Coordinates of C-alpha atoms in Angstrom, one line a residue:
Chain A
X1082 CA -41.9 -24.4 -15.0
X1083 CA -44.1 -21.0 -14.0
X1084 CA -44.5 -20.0 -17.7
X1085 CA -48.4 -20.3 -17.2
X1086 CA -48.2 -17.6 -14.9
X1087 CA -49.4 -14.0 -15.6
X1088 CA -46.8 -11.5 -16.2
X1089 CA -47.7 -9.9 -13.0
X1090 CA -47.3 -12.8 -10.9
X1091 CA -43.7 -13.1 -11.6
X1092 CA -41.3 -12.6 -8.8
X1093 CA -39.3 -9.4 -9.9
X1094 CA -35.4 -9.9 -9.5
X1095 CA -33.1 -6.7 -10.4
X1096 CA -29.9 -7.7 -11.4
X1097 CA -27.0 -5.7 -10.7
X1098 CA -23.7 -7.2 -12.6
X1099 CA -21.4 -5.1 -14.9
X1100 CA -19.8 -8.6 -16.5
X1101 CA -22.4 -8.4 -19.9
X1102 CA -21.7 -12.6 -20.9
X1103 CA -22.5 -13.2 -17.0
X1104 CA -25.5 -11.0 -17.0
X1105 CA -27.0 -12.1 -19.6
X1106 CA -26.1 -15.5 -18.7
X1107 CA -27.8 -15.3 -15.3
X1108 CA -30.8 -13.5 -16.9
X1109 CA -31.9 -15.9 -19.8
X1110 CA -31.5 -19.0 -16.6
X1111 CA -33.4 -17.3 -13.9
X1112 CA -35.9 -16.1 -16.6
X1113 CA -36.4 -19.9 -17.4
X1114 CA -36.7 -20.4 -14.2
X1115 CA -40.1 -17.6 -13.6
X1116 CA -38.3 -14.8 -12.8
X1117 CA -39.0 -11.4 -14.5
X1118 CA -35.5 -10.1 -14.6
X1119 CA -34.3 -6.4 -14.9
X1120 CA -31.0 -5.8 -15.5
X1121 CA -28.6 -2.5 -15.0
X1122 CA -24.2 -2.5 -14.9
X1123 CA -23.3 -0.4 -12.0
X1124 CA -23.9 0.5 -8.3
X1125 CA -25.9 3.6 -9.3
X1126 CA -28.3 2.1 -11.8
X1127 CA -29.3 -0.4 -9.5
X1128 CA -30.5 2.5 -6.6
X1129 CA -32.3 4.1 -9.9
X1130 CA -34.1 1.1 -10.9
X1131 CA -35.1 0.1 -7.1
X1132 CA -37.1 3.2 -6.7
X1133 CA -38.6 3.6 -10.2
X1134 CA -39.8 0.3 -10.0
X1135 CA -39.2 -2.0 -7.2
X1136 CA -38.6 -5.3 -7.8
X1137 CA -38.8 -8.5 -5.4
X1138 CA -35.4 -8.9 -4.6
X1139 CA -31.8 -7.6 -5.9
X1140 CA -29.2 -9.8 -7.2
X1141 CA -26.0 -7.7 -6.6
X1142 CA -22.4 -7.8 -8.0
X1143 CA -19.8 -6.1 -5.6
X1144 CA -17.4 -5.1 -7.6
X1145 CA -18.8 -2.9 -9.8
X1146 CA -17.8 0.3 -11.9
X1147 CA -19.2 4.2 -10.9
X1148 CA -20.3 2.8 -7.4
X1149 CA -19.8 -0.7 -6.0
X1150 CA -22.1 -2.8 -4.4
X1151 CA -21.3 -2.5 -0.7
X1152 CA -22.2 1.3 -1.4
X1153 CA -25.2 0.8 -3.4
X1154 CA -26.2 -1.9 -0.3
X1155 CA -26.3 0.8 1.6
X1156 CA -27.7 3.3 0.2
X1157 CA -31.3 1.2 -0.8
X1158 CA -31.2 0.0 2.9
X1159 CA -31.0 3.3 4.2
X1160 CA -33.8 4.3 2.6
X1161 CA -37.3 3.6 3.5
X1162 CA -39.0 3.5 0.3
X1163 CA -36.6 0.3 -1.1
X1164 CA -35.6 -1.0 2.6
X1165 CA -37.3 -3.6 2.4
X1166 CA -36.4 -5.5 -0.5
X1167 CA -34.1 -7.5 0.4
X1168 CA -30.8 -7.6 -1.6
X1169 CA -28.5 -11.2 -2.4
X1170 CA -25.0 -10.3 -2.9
X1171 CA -23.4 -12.1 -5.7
X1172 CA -19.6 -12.3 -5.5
X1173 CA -16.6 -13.8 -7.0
X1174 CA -14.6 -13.6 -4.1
X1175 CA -13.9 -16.3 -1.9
X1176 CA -12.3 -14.6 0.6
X1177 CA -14.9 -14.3 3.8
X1178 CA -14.5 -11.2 4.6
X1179 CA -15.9 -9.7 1.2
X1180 CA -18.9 -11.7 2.2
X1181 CA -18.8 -10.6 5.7
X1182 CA -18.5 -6.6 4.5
X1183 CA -21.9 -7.6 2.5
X1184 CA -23.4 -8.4 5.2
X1185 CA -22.6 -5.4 7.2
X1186 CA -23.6 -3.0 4.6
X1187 CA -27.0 -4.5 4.5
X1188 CA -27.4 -7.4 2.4
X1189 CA -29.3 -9.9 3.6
X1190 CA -27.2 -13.0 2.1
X1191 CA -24.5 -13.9 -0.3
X1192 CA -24.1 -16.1 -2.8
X1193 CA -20.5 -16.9 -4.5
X1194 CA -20.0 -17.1 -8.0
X1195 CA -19.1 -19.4 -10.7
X1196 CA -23.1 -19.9 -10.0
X1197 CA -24.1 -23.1 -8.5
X1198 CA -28.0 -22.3 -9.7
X1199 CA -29.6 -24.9 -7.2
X1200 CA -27.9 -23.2 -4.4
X1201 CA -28.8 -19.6 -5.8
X1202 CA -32.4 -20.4 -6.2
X1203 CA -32.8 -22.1 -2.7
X1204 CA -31.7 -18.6 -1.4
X1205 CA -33.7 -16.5 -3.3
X1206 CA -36.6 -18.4 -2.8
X1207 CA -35.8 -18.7 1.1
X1208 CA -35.4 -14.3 0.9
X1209 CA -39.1 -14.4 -1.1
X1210 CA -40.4 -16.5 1.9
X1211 CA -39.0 -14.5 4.6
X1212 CA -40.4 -10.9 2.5
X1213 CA -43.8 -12.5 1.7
X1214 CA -45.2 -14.4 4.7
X1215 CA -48.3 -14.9 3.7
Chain B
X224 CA 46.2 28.4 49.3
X225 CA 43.0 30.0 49.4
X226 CA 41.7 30.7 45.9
X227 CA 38.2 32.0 45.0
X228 CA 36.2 30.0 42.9
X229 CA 34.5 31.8 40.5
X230 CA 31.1 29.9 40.0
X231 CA 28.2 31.2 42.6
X232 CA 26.9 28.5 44.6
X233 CA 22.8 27.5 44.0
X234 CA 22.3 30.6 46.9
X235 CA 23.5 32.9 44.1
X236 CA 25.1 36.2 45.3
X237 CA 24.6 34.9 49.1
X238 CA 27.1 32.2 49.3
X239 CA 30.5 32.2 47.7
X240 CA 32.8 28.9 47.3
X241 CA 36.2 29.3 48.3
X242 CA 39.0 26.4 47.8
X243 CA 41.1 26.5 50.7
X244 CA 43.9 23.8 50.3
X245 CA 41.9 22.1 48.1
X246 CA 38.8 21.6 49.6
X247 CA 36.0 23.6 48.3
X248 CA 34.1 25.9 51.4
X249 CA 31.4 27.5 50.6
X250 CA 30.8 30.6 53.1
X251 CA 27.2 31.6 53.9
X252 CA 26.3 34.9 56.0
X253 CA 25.1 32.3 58.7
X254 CA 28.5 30.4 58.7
X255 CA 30.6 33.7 58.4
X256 CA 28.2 35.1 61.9
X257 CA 29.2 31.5 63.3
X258 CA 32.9 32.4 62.5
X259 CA 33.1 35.8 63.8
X260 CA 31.5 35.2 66.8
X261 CA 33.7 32.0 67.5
X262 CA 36.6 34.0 66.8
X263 CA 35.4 36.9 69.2
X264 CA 34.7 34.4 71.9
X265 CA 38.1 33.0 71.5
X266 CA 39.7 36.4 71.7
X267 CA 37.7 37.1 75.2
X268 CA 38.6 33.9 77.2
X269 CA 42.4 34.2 75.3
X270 CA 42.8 38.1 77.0
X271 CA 40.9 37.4 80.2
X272 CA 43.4 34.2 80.8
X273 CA 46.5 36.0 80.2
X274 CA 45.7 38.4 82.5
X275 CA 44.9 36.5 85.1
X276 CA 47.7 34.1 84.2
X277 CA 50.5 35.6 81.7
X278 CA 52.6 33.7 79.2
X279 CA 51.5 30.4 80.4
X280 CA 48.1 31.5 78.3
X281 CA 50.1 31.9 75.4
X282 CA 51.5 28.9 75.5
X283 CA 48.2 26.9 76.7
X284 CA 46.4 29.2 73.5
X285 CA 49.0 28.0 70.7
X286 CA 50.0 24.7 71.4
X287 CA 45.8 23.3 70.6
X288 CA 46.3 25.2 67.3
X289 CA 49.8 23.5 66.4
X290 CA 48.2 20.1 67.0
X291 CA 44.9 21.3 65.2
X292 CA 47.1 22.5 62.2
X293 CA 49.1 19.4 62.1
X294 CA 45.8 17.0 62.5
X295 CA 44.4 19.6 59.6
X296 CA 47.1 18.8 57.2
X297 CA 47.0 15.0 57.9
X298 CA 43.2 15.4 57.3
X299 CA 43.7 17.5 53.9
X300 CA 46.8 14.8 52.9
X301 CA 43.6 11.8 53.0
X302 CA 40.6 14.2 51.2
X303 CA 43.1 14.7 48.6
X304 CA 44.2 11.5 47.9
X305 CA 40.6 10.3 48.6
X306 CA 39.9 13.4 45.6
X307 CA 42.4 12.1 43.2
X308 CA 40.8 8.4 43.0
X309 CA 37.5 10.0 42.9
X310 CA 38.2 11.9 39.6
X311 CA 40.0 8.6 38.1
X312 CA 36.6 7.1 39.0
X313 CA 35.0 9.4 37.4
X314 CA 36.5 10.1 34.4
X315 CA 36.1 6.0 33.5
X316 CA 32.4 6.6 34.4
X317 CA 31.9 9.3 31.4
X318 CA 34.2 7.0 29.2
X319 CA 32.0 4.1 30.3
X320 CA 29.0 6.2 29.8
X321 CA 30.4 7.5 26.5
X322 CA 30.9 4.2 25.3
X323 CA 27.1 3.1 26.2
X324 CA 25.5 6.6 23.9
X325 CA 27.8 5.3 21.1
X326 CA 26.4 1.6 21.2
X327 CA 22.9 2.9 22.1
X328 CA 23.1 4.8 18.9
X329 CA 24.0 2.1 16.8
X330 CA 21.2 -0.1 18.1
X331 CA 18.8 2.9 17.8
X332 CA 20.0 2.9 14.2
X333 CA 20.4 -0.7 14.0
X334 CA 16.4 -0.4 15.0
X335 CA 15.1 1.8 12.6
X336 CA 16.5 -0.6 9.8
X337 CA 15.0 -3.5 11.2
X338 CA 11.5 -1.9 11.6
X339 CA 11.7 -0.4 7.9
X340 CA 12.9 -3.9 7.0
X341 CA 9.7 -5.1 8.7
X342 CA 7.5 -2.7 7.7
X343 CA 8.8 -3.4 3.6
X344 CA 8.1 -7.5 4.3
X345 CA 4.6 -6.9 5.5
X346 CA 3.7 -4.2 2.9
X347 CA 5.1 -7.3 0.6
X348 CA 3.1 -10.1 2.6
X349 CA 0.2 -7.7 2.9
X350 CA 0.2 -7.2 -1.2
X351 CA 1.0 -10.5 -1.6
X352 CA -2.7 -11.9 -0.1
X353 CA -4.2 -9.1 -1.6
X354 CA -2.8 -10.4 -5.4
X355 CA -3.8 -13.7 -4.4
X356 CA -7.6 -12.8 -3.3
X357 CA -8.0 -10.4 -6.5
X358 CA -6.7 -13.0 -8.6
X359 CA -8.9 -15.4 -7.8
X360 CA -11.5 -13.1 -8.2
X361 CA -10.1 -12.6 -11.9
X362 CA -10.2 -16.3 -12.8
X363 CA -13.5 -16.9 -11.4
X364 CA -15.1 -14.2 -13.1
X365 CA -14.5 -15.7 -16.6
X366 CA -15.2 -19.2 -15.0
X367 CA -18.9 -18.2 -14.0
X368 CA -19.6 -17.4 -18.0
X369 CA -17.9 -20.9 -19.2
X370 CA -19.8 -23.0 -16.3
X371 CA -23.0 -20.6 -16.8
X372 CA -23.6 -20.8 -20.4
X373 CA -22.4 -24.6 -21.1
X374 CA -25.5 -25.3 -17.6
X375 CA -27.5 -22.9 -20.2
X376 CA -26.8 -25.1 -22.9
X377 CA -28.0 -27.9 -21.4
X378 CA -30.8 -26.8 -19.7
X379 CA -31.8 -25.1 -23.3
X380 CA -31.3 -28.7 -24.7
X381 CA -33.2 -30.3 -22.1
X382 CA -36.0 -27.7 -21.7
X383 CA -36.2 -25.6 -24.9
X384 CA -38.0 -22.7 -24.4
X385 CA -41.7 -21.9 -25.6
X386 CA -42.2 -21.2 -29.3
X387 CA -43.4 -18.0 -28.5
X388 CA -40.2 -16.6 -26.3
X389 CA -36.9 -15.2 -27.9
X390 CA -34.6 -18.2 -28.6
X391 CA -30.5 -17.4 -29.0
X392 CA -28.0 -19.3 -31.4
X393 CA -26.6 -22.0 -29.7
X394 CA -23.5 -21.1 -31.7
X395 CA -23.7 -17.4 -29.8
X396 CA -23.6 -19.3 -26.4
X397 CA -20.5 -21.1 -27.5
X398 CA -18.5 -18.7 -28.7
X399 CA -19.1 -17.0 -24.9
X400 CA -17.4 -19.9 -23.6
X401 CA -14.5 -20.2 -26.2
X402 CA -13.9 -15.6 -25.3
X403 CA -14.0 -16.6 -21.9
X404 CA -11.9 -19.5 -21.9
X405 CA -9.5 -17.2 -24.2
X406 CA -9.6 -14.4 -21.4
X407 CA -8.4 -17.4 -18.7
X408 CA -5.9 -18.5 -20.5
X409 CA -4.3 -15.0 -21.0
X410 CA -4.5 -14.5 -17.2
X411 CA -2.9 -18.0 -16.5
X412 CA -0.2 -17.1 -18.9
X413 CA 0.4 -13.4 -17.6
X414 CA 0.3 -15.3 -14.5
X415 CA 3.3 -17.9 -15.5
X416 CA 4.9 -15.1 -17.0
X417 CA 4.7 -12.9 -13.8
X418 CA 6.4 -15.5 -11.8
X419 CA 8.7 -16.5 -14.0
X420 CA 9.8 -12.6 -13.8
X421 CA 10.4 -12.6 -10.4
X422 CA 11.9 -15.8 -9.6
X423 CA 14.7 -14.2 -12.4
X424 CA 13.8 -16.7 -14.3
X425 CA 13.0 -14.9 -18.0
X426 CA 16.0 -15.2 -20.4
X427 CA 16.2 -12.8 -22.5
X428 CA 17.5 -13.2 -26.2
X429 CA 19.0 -9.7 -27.1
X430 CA 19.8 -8.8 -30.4
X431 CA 19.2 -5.4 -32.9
X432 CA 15.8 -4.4 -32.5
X433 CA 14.0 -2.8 -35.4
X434 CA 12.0 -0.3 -33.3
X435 CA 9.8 0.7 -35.8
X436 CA 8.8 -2.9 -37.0
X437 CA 8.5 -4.2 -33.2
X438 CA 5.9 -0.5 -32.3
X439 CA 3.9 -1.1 -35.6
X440 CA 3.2 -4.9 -34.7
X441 CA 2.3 -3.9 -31.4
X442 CA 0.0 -1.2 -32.6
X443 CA -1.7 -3.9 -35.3
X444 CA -2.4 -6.3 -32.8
X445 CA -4.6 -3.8 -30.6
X446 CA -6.2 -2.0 -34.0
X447 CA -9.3 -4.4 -34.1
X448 CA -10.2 -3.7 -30.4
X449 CA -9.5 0.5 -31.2
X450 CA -11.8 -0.4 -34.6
X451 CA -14.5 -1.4 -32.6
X452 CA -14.6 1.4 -30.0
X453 CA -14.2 3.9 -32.6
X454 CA -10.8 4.7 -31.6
X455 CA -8.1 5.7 -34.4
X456 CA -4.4 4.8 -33.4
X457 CA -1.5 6.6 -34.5
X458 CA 2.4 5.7 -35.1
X459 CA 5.2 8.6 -34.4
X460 CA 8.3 7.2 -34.8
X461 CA 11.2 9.5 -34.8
X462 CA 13.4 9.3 -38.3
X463 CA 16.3 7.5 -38.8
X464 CA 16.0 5.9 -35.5
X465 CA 19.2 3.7 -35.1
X466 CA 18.0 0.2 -34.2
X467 CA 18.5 -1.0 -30.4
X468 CA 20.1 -4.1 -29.0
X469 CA 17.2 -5.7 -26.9
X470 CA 14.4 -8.5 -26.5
X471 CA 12.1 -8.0 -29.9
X472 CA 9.6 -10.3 -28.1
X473 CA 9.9 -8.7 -24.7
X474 CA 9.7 -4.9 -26.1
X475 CA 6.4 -6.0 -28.6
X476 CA 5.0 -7.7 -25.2
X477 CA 5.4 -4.3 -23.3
X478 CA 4.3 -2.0 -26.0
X479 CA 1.3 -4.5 -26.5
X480 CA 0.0 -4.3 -23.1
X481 CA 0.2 -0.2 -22.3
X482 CA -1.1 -0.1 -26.2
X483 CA -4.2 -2.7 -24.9
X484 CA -4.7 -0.7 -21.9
X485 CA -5.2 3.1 -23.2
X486 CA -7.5 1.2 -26.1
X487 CA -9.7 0.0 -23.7
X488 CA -10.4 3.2 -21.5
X489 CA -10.6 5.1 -24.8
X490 CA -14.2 5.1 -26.7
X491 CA -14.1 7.3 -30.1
X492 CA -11.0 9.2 -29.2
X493 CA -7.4 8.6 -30.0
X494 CA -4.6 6.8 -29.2
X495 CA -1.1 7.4 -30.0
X496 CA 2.9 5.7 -29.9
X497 CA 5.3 7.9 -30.2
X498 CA 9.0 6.6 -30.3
X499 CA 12.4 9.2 -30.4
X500 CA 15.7 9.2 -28.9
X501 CA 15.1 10.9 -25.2
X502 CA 17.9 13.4 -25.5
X503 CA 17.5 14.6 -22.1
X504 CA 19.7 11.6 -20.7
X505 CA 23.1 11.0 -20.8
X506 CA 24.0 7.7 -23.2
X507 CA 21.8 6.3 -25.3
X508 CA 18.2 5.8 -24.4
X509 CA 14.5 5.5 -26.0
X510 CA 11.8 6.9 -25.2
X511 CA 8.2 5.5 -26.0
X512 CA 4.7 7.6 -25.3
X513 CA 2.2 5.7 -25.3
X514 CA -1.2 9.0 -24.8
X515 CA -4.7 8.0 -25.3
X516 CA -7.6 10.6 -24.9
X517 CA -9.6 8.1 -22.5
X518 CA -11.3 9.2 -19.2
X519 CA -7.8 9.5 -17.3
X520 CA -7.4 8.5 -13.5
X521 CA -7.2 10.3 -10.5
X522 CA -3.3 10.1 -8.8
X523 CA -3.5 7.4 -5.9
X524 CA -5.0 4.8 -8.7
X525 CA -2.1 6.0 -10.8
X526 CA 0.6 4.9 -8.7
X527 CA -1.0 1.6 -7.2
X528 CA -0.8 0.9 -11.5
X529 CA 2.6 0.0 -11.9
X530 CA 3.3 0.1 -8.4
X531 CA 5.9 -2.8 -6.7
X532 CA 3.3 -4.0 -4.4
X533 CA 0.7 -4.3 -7.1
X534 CA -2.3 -6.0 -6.1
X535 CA -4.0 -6.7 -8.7
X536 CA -7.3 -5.1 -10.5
X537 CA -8.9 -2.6 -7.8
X538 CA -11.6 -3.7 -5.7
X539 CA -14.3 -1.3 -6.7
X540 CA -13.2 -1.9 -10.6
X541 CA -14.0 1.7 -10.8
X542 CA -10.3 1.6 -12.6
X543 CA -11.5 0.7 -15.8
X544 CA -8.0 0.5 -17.0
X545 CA -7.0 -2.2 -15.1
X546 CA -10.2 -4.6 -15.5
X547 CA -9.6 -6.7 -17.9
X548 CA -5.8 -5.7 -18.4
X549 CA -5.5 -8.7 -15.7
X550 CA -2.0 -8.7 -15.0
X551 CA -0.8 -6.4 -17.9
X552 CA 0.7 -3.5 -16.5
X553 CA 2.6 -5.4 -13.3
X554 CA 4.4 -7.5 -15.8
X555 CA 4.9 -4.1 -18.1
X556 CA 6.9 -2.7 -15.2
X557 CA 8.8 -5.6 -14.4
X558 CA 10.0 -6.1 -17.9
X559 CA 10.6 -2.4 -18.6
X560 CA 12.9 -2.8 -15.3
X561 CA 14.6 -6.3 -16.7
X562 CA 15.4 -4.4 -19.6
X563 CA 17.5 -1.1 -17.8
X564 CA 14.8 0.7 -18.1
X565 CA 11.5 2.4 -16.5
X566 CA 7.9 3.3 -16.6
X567 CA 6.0 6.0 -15.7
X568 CA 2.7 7.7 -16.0
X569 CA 1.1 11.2 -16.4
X570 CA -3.0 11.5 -15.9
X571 CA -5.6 13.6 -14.4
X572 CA -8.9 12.4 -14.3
X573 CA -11.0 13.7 -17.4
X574 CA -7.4 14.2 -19.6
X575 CA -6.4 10.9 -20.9
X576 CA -3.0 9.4 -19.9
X577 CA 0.7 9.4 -21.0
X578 CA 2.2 6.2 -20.3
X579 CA 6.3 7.0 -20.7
X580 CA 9.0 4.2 -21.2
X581 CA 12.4 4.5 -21.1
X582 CA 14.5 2.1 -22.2
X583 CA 18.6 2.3 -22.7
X584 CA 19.6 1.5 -26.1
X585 CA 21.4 -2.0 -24.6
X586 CA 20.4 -3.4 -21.3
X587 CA 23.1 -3.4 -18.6
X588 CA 25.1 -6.8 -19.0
X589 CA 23.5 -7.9 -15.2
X590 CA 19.8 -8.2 -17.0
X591 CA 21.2 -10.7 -19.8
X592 CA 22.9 -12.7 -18.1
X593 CA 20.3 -13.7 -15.6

């Protein structure tokens, strides 16, 4: 466990879902796990919260209310000051091509839900990696 | 025997058609010149040989137009005929031809209905996939909170956290998994339900429905979920409403779900039921307005709704009316219709919504007996 860590060490993971029980759910585990966690409901929020304070990486729903993921995927790739975080789409739809419209508008894997947390870590870890070189 | 026809021939005013014994000629200045100076030329040798040689030019002058007559006449006998079987021909050609537009029309018609029929079975197949892909995004979403927090109970169990750091009931965590299985099993069952409906397999029990009991029920079922978002709920039933002869359990079901529905898009406004005769029909029917003061929807979302080809919540679940109503309003339309009845909807986004049902005050024998 990283509890020993500074606060400011943590890996920062914004996480975008609009279901609260999964949210929180998915919080309280990764936050066990090391993670500092923000959370926000909708599309929208999440662009908000990735430019007033950009986290590590983004944990995103797709099917949200206001604006949906694909949209929101877009948007923070688009721009350069949040380009480069990259962003983990986290779906509940098994059907490829959900996944595959994930990819195209930006994100840089997906991950399906019910959660298997093993598998989720081992890909956010591997998108820390790939950010952080060094 | 010579007759003018009166059509111009494609040289307009230059040529004229003439039927001489039956056969059409069409003269042209060129062949009229031809003509004339034939005729001229024949009237020069004809005078210079009778006076050189007298009535034996006469006779050597007429008897080559005798035999050209009589070879002319043999000649027009054969064209004729030859005329007459070419018009028999042709008139069985337009009859044939006739024939072929009319059977060409009924295959172009024939067409049409299979491409619409077509067109209907993959709007079907097409909404089918799409039903199944959002309903398995349903169940799973309630399944990631079951399998999420019991892996949170156990990892809390394992691995309690610091004394420092926030801890959460236990108790908390479980009741998230008994809602959620709650919420799956309401989807399995509107599921069951849904199918059931359209393989005609719903009996209904008809027998005199207390309208007002059946509404109110319907209305108390949904007044804890209205309680907690603020919401009050109102009952307008019209009085001395003569009872109808329908499903009780079917008509609570219906009134349940478009009562569920307007509660959850409305937050500290009001929804209301309001039950009368609808006099604007002929026979008996009753009408039920279900109008909530809740954000309202813009038209296209409206009719997917309580469309036929209902797929399921929307993919964006910016229809907030739908998520979580799982399979409500599909099976709301299919019972209004298994009842003789309909449903409609009136909403602009912003303005709340009017969910109308019409129901006849008996269903047509055809529903019952299936």
């Amino acid at each position: 466990m990283v509890y020993a860590l500074g606060r400011g060490c943590l890996p920062r993971i914004l996480l975008v879902e609009d279901d609260v029980p999964t949210r929180e759910m998915l919080s309280r585990r990764l936050a066990k796990r090391g993670y500092e966690v923000a959370e926000v409901g909708d599309g929208s929020e999440a662009i908000a919260a990735a430019h007033a304070a950009p986290p590590d990486i983004i944990l995103m729903d797709l099917r949200l209310p206001v604006m949906d993921g694909w949209t929101a995927a877009s948007y923070i790739k688009a721009d350069p000051r949040s380009r480069a975080i990259p962003i983990l789409a986290l779906t509940a739809q098994a059907v490829p091509a959900e996944q595959e419209q994930a990819i195209a508008a930006g994100c840089d894997d997906v991950d399906t839900k019910p959660v298997d947390l093993a598998r989720l870590l081992g890909k956010i870890e591997a998108l820390l990696g790939a950010r952080k070189p060094a | 025997m010579i007759a003018r026809a009166p059509a111009p021939g494609p040289h307009g005013s230059e040529s004229r058609a003439v039927r001489v014994l039956g056969v059409e000629v069409r003269w042209t200045p060129r062949r009229l010149l031809v003509l004339g100076a034939a005729s001229l030329a024949y009237t020069i040798v004809f005078v210079a040989l009778y006076r050189r040689l007298g009535d034996v030019a006469v006779a050597a002058a007429v008897l080559p137009i005798a035999a050209a007559g009589w070879w002319l006449r043999v000649l027009l006998v054969r064209v004729r005929t030859q005329a007459r079987i070419l018009a028999d021909e042709r008139a069985d050609l337009q009859g044939q031809i006739a024939r072929r537009i009319e059977v060409e029309a009924k295959l172009r018609s024939a067409n049409v209905l299979i491409s619409e029929a077509r067109d209907r079975a993959l709007a079907g197949a097409r909404a089918k996939s799409a039903f199944l892909a959002n309903m398995s995004h349903e169940l799973r979403t309630p399944l990631t909170s079951i399998i999420g927090y019991a892996e949170l109970m156990i990892e809390d169990a394992a691995d309690p956290p610091p004394a420092g750091a926030a801890r959460v009931d236990p108790v908390k965590d479980v009741h998230k998994i008994v809602e959620a299985g709650r919420y799956l099993l309401g989807l399995i069952d509107d599921l069951l339900d849904l199918s059931r409906i359209e393989a005609g397999k719903l009996p209904l029990q008809i027998a005199p429905v207390d309208v007002e009991k059946v509404a109110r029920s319907a209305l108390d079922a949904v007044r804890p979920a209205a309680a907690a978002r603020g919401t009050t709920l109102a009952l307008e039933v019209e009085p001395n409403l003569p009872p109808m002869r329908s499903d009780a359990t079917r008509l609570r079901q219906i009134l349940l779900n478009v009562a569920g529905s307007a509660v959850r898009v409305t937050e500290k406004g009001k929804v209301t039921l309001a039950v009368a005769r609808d006099s604007a029909r002929t026979g008996d029917w009753y009408v039920f307005r279900l109008s909530d003061t809740g954000a309202g929807m813009p038209p296209e979302e409206r009719a997917q709704l309580i469309s036929e080809f209902y797929e399921g919540p929307p993919v964006d679940r910016r229809d907030q009316r739908a998520t979580g109503a799982g399979l409500g309003l599909a099976i709301t339309r299919r019972l209004c219709e298994l009842l003789g009845g309909e449903i409609g909807i009136e909403s602009e986004p912003g303005e709340g919504a009017t969910l109308t049902i019409v129901l006849p005050q008996e269903p047509p024998r055809s529903a019952t007996s299936g």
